[in-house]
mmCIF file of C-alpha atoms in Angstrom:
data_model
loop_
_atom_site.group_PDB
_atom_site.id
_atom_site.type_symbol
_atom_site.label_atom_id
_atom_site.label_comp_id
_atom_site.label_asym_id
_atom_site.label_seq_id
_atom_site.Cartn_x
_atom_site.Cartn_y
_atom_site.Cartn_z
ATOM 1 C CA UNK A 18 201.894 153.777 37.502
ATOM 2 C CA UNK A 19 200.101 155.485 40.604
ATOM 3 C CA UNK A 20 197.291 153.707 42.145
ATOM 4 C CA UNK A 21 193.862 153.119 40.772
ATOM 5 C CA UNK A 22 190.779 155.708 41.777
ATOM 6 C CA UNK A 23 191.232 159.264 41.168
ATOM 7 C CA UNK A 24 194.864 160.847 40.631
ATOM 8 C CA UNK A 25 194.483 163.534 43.669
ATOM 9 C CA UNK A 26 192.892 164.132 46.321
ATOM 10 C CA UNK A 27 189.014 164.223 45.570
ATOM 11 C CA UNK A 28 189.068 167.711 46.427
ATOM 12 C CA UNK A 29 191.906 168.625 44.816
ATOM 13 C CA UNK A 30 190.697 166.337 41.413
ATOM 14 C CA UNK A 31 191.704 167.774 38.306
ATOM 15 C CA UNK A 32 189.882 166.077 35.689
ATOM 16 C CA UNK A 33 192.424 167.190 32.094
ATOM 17 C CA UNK A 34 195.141 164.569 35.009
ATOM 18 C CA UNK A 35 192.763 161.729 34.299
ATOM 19 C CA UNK A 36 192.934 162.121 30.914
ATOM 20 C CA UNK A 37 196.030 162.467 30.306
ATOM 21 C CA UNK A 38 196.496 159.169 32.438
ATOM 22 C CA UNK A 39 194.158 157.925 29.857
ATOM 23 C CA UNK A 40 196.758 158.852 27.058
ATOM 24 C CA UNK A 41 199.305 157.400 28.680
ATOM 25 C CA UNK A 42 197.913 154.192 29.501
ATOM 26 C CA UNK A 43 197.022 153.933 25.876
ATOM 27 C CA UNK A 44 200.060 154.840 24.425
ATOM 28 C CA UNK A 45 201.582 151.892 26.695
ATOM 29 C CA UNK A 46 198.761 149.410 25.422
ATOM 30 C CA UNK A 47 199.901 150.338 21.635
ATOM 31 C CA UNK A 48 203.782 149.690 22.466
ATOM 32 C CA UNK A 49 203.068 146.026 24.006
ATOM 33 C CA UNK A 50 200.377 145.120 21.462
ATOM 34 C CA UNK A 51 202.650 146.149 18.651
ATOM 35 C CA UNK A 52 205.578 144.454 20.128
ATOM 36 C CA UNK A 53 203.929 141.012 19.928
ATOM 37 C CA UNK A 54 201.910 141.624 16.904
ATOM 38 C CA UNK A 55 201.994 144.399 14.677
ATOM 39 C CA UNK A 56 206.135 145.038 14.444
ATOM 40 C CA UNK A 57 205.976 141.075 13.555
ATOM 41 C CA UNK A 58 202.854 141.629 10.446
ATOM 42 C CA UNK A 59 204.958 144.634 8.390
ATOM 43 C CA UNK A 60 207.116 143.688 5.308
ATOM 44 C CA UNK A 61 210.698 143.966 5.287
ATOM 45 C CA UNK A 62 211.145 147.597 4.330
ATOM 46 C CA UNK A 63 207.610 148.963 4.353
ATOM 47 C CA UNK A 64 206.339 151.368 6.629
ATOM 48 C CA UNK A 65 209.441 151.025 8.730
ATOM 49 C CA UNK A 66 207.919 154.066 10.778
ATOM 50 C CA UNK A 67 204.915 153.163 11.493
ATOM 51 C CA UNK A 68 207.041 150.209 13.251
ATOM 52 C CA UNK A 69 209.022 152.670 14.970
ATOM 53 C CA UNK A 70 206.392 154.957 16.562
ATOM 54 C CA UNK A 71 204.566 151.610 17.746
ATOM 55 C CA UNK A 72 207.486 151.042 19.950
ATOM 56 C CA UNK A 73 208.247 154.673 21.289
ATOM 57 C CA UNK A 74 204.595 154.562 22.406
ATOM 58 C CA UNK A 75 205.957 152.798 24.851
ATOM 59 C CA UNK A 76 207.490 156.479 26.459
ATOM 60 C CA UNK A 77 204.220 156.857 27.738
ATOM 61 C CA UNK A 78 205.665 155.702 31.564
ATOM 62 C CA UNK A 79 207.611 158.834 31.147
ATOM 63 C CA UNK A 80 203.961 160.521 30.743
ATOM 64 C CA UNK A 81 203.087 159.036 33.788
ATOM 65 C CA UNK A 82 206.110 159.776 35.932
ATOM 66 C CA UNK A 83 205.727 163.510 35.004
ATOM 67 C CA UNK A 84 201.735 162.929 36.124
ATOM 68 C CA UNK A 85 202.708 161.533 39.291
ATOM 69 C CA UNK A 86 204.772 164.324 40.266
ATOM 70 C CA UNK A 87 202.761 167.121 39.203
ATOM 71 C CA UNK A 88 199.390 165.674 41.634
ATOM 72 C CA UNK A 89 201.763 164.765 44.474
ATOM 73 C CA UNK A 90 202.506 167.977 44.312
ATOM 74 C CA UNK A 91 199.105 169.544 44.099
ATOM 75 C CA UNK A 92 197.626 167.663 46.971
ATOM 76 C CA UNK A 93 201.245 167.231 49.087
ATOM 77 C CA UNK A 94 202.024 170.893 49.007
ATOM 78 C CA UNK A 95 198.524 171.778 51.280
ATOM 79 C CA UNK A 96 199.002 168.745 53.575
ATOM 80 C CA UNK A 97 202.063 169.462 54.655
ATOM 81 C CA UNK A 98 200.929 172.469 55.875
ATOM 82 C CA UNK A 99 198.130 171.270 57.635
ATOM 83 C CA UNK A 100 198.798 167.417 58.620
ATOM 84 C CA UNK A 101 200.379 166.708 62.177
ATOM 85 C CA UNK A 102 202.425 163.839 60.666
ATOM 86 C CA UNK A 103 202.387 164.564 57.006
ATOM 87 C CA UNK A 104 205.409 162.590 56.246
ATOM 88 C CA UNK A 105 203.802 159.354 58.472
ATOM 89 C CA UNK A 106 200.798 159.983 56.260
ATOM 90 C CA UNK A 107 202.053 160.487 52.904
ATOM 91 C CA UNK A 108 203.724 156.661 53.737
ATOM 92 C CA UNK A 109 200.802 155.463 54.604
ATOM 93 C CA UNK A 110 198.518 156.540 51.506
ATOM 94 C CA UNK A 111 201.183 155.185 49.340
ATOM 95 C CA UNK A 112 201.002 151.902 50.994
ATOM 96 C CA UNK A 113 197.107 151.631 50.765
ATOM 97 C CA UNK A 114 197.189 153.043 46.951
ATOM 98 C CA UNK A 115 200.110 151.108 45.823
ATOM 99 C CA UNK A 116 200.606 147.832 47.277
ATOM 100 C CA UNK A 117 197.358 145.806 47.832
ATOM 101 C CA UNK A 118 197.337 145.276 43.634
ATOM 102 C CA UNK A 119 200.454 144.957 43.052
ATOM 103 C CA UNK A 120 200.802 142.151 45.755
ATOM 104 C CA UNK A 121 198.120 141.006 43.778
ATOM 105 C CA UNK A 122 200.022 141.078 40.972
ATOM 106 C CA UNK A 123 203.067 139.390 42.492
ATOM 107 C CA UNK A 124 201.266 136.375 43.416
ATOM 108 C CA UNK A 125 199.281 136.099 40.346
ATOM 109 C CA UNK A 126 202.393 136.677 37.462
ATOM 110 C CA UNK A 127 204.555 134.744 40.393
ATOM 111 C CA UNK A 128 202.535 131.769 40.070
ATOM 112 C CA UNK A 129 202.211 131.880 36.300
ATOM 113 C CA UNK A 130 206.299 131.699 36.040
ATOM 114 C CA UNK A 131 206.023 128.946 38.935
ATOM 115 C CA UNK A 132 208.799 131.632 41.405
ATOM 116 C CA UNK A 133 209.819 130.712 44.704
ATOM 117 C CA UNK A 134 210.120 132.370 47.813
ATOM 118 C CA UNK A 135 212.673 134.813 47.285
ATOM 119 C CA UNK A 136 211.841 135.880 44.110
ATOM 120 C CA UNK A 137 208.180 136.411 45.582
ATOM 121 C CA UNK A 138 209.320 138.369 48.735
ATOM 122 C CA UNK A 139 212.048 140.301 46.273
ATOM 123 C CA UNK A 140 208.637 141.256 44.468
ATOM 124 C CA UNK A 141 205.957 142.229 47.182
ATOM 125 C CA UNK A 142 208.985 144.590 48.641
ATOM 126 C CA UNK A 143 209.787 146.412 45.384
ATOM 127 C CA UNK A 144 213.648 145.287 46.251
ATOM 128 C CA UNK A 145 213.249 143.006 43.122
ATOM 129 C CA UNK A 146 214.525 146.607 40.753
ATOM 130 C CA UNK A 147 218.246 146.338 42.553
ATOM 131 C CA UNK A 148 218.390 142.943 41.181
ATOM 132 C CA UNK A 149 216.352 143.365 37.823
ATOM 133 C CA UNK A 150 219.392 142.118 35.218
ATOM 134 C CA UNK A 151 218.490 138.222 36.663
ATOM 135 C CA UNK A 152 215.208 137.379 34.527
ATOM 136 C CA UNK A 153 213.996 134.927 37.468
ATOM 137 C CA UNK A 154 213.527 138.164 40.244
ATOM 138 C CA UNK A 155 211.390 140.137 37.343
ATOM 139 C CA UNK A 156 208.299 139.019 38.490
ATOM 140 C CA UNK A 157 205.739 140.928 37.021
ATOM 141 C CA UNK A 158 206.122 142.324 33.661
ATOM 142 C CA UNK A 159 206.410 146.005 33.097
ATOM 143 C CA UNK A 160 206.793 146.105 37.310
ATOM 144 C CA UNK A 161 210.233 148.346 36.716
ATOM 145 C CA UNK A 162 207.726 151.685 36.368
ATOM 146 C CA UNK A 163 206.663 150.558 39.758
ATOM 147 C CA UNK A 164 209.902 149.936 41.089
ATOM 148 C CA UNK A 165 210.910 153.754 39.525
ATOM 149 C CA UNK A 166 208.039 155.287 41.243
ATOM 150 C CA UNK A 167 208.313 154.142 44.866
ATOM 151 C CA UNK A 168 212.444 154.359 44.486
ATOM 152 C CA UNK A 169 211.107 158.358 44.009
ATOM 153 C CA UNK A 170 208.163 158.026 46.581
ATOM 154 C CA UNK A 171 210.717 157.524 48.821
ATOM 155 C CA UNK A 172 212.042 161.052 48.671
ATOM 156 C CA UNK A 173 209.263 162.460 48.042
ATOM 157 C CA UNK A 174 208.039 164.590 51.252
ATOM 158 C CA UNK A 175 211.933 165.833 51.881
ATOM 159 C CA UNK A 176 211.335 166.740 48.027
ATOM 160 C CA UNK A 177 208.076 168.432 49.146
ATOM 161 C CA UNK A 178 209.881 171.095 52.206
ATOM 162 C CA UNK A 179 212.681 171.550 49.834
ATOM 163 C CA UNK A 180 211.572 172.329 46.048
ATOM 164 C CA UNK A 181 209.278 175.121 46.928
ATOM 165 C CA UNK A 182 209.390 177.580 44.471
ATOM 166 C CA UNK A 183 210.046 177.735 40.899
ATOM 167 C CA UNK A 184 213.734 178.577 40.869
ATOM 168 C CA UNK A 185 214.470 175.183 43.053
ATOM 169 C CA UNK A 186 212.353 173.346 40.829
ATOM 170 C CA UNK A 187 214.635 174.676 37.618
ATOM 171 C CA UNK A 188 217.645 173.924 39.476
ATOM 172 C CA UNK A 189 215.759 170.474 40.775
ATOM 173 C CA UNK A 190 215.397 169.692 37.390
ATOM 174 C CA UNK A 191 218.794 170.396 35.969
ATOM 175 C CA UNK A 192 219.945 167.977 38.417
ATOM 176 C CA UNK A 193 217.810 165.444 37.757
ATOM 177 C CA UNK A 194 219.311 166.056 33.909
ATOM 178 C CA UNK A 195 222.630 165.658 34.641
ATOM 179 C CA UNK A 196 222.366 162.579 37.247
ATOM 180 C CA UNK A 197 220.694 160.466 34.354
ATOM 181 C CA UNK A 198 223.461 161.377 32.027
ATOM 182 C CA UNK A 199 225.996 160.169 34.379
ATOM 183 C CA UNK A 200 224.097 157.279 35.376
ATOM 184 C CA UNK A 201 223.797 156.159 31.846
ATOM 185 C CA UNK A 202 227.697 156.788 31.093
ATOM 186 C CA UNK A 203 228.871 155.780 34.571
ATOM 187 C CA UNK A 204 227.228 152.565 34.674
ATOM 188 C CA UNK A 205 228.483 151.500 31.106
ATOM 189 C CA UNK A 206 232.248 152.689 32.199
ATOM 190 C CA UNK A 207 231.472 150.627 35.608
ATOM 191 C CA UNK A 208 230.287 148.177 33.647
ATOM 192 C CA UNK A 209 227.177 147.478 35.656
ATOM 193 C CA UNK A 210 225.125 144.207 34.156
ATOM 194 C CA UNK A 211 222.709 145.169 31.430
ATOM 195 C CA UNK A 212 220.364 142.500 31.258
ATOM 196 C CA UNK A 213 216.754 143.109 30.499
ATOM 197 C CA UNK A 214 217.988 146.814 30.034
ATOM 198 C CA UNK A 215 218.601 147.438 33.747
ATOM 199 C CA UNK A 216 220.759 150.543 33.166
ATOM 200 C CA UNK A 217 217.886 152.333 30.931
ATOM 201 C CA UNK A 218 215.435 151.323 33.224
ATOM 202 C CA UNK A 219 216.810 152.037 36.900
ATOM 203 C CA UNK A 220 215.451 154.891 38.523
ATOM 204 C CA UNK A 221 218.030 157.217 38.114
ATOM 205 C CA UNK A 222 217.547 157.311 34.301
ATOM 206 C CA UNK A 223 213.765 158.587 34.982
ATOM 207 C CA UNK A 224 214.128 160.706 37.982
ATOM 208 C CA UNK A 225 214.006 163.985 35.973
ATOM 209 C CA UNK A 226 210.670 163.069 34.939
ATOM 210 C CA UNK A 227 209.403 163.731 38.486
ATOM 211 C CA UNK A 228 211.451 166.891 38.459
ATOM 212 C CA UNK A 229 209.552 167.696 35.259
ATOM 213 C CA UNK A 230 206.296 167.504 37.439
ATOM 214 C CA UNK A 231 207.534 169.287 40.109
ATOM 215 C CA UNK A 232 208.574 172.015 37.434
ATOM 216 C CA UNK A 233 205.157 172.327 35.428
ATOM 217 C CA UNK A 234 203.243 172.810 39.439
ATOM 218 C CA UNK A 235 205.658 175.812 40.153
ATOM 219 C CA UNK A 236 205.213 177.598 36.287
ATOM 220 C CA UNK A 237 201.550 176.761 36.260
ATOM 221 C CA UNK A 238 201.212 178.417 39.642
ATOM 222 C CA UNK A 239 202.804 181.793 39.077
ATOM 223 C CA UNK A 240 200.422 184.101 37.819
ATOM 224 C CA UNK A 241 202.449 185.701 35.127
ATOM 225 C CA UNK A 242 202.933 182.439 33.106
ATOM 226 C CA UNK A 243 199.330 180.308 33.607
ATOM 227 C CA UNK A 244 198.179 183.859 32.375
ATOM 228 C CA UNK A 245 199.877 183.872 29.653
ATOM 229 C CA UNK A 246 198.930 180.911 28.447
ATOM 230 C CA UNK A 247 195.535 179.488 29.290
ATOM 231 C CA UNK A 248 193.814 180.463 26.753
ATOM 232 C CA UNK A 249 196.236 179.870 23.588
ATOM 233 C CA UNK A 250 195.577 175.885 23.694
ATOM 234 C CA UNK A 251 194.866 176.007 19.950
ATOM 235 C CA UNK A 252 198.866 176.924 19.643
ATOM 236 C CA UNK A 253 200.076 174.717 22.435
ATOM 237 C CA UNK A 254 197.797 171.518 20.771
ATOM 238 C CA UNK A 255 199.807 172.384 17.848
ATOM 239 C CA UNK A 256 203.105 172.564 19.389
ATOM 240 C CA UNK A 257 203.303 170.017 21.289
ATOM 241 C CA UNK A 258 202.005 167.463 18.710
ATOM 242 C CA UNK A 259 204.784 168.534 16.527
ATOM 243 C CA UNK A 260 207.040 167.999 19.279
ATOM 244 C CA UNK A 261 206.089 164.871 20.139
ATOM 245 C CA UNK A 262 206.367 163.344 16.582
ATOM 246 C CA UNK A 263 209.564 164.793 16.557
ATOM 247 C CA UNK A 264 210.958 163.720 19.546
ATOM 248 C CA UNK A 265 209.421 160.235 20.885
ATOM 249 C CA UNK A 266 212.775 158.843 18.629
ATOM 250 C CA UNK A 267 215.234 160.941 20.437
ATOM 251 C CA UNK A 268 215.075 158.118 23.734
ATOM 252 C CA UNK A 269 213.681 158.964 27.594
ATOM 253 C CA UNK A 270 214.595 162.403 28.003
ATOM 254 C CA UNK A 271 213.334 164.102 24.719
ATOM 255 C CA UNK A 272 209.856 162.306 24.648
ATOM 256 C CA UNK A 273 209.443 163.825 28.177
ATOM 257 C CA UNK A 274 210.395 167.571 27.206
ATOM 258 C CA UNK A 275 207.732 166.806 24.455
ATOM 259 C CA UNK A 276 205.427 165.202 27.307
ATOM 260 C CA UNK A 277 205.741 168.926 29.421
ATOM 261 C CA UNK A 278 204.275 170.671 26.621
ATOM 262 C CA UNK A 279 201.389 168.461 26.140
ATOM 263 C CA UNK A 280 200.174 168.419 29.518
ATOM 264 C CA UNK A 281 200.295 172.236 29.195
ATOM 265 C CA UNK A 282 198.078 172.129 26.710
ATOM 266 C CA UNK A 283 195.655 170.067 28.478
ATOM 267 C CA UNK A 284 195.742 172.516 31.605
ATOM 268 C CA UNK A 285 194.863 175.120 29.137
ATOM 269 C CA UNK A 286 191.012 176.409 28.964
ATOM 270 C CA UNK A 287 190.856 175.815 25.114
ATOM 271 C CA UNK A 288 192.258 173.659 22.567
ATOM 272 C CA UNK A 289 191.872 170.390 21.159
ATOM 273 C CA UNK A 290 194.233 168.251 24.003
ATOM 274 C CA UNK A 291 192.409 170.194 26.546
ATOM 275 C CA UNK A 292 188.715 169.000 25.199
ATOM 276 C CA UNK A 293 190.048 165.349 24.509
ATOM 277 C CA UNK A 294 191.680 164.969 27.873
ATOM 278 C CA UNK A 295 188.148 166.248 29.586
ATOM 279 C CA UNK A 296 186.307 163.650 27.582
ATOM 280 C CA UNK A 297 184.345 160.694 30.002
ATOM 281 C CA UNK A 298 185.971 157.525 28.131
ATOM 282 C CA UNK A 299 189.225 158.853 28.434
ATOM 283 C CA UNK A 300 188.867 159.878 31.672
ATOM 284 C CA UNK A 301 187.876 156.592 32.376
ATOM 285 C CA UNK A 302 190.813 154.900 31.076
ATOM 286 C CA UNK A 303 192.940 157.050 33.312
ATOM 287 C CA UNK A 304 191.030 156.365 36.570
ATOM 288 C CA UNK A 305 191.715 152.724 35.924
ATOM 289 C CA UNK A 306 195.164 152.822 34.590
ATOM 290 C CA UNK A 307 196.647 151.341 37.173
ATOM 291 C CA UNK A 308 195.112 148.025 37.206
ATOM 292 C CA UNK A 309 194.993 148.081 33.724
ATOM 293 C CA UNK A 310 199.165 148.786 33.686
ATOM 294 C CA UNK A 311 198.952 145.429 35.574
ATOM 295 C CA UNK A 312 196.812 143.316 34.242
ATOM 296 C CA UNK A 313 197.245 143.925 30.758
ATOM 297 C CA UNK A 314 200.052 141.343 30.207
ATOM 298 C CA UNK A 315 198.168 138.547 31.171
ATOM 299 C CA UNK A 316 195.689 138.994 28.429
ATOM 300 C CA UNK A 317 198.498 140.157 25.722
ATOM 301 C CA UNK A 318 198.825 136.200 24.640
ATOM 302 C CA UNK A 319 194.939 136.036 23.956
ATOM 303 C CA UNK A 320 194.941 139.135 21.603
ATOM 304 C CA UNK A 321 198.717 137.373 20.135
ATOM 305 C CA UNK A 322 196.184 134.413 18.898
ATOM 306 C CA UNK A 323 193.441 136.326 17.749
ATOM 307 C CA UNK A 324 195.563 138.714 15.253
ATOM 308 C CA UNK A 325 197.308 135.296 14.406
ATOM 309 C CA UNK A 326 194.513 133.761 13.373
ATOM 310 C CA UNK A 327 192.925 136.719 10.975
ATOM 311 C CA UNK A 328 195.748 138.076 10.102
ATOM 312 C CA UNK A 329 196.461 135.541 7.160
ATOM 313 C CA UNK A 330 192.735 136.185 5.491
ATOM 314 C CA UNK A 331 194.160 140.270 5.658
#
């Protein structure tokens, strides 16, 4: 998840980003609530999927991935321009945005599971994701989005100079595509440890979720297509809720195809996604979703107990 605050640049804010960061974060809430509650309350055979779609909220990260992209894009594309030392910059943003909470976060989940000094250090310097199939270097829960992120970060401003138009950004993505497919076969045939799901959730399974982003800045900044469709929200609400229910099942990549379409029609100037996603609560949510994407875990026991404890007079 990116940092807490607003996801660009104040004056480059986009306020349909927030809420859709709002979705997202919410989605993710549903998928680890419902893990350690809900899935656990239905009956053997009964609404089997309603059980389902309670886990594949938890393809909101891909939501996120594609949002991170899309903004870095927005606000990167002008400061590289106009910067001295964009790239020296960039870094340092990330730095101040990213790490002061999740340090935070290290020492507070790090002291909860009682883990030493390595473990710790493997944590504040996001090295812990190389090493993710040992349980004791997983330090703070959900963290491999984080790990995901930066692992991209890294690349980003060479990403920046190079994927400049919407041709690269097709090609970009198709590449993206292809590297996650042979990630996912390679490191089965290599037999690289699985533990904890490492393979599913190392970066190169998600990249192509930033290439997503860096696809929806080029199409919604060539005339002909934003055009085209800014004001048919209605349709695009439509779509892309069909799409969604359809594909969340279909794993990673699917969800985030479906993910594309609905942040298109939040961009749009009408629509239902597009008034929802420009609403103040949701917007809210968003601003804060990083802390929340945090923080949440710690309080997940707490809510465990209280369903526990209604849930037989139900």
């Amino acid at each position: 998840m990116s940092a807490p605050g607003s996801v660009v640049e104040k004056e480059f804010h986009l306020p349909y980003i927030d809420g859709l960061r709002g979705i997202a974060i919410l989605l993710v809430l549903v998928a680890h609530t419902w893990a350690e509650t809900g899935a656990k309350a239905l009956p053997s055979g009964g609404l089997t999927w309603l059980g389902s779609y309670g886990g594949f909220a938890s393809r909101g990260v891909e939501l996120f991935f594609i949002l991170s992209a899309f903004t870095l894009f927005a606000s990167g594309s002008r400061r590289i321009q106009s910067e001295p030392r964009p790239v020296y910059s960039f870094y340092i943003r990330r730095l101040f945005r990213i790490f002061p909470l999740w340090w935070l976060a290290t020492l507070f989940y790090g002291w909860q599971k009682g883990a030493g000094a390595a473990e710790l250090l493997l944590s504040a310097t996001m090295l812990f994701g190389f090493f993710r199939d040992v349980p004791r270097f997983d330090v703070v829960p959900g963290g491999w989005s984080l790990f995901v992120e930066e692992s991209f970060y890294g690349f980003m401003p060479l990403v920046l100079r190079k994927i400049n138009d919407l041709r690269k950004a097709v090609i970009f993505l198709a590449a993206t595509w292809l590297l996650s497919y042979a990630w996912s076969f390679g490191a089965r045939a290599l037999d690289v440890p699985n533990k904890q799901g490492f393979i599913i959730y190392f970066p190169l399974s998600h990249w192509l979720c930033f290439a997503i982003g860096i696809l929806l800045f080029h199409f919604l900044r060539t005339e002909r297509y934003s055009a085209a469709l800014r004001n048919r929200g209605w349709l695009l609400s439509v779509a892309a809720g069909a799409l969604l229910v359809a594909l969340l099942p279909h794993g990673h990549r699917a969800s985030s195809a479906a993910f594309a379409l609905l942040f298109i029609a939040a961009w749009a100037e009408n629509g239902p996604v597009a008034y929802v996603t420009r609403s103040g609560w949701l917007m809210q949510f968003g601003k804060a979703c990083y802390s929340i994407y945090l923080f949440h875990f710690a309080l997940l026991p707490m809510v465990c107990r209280l369903h526990w404890s209604f849930a037989p007079t139900l």
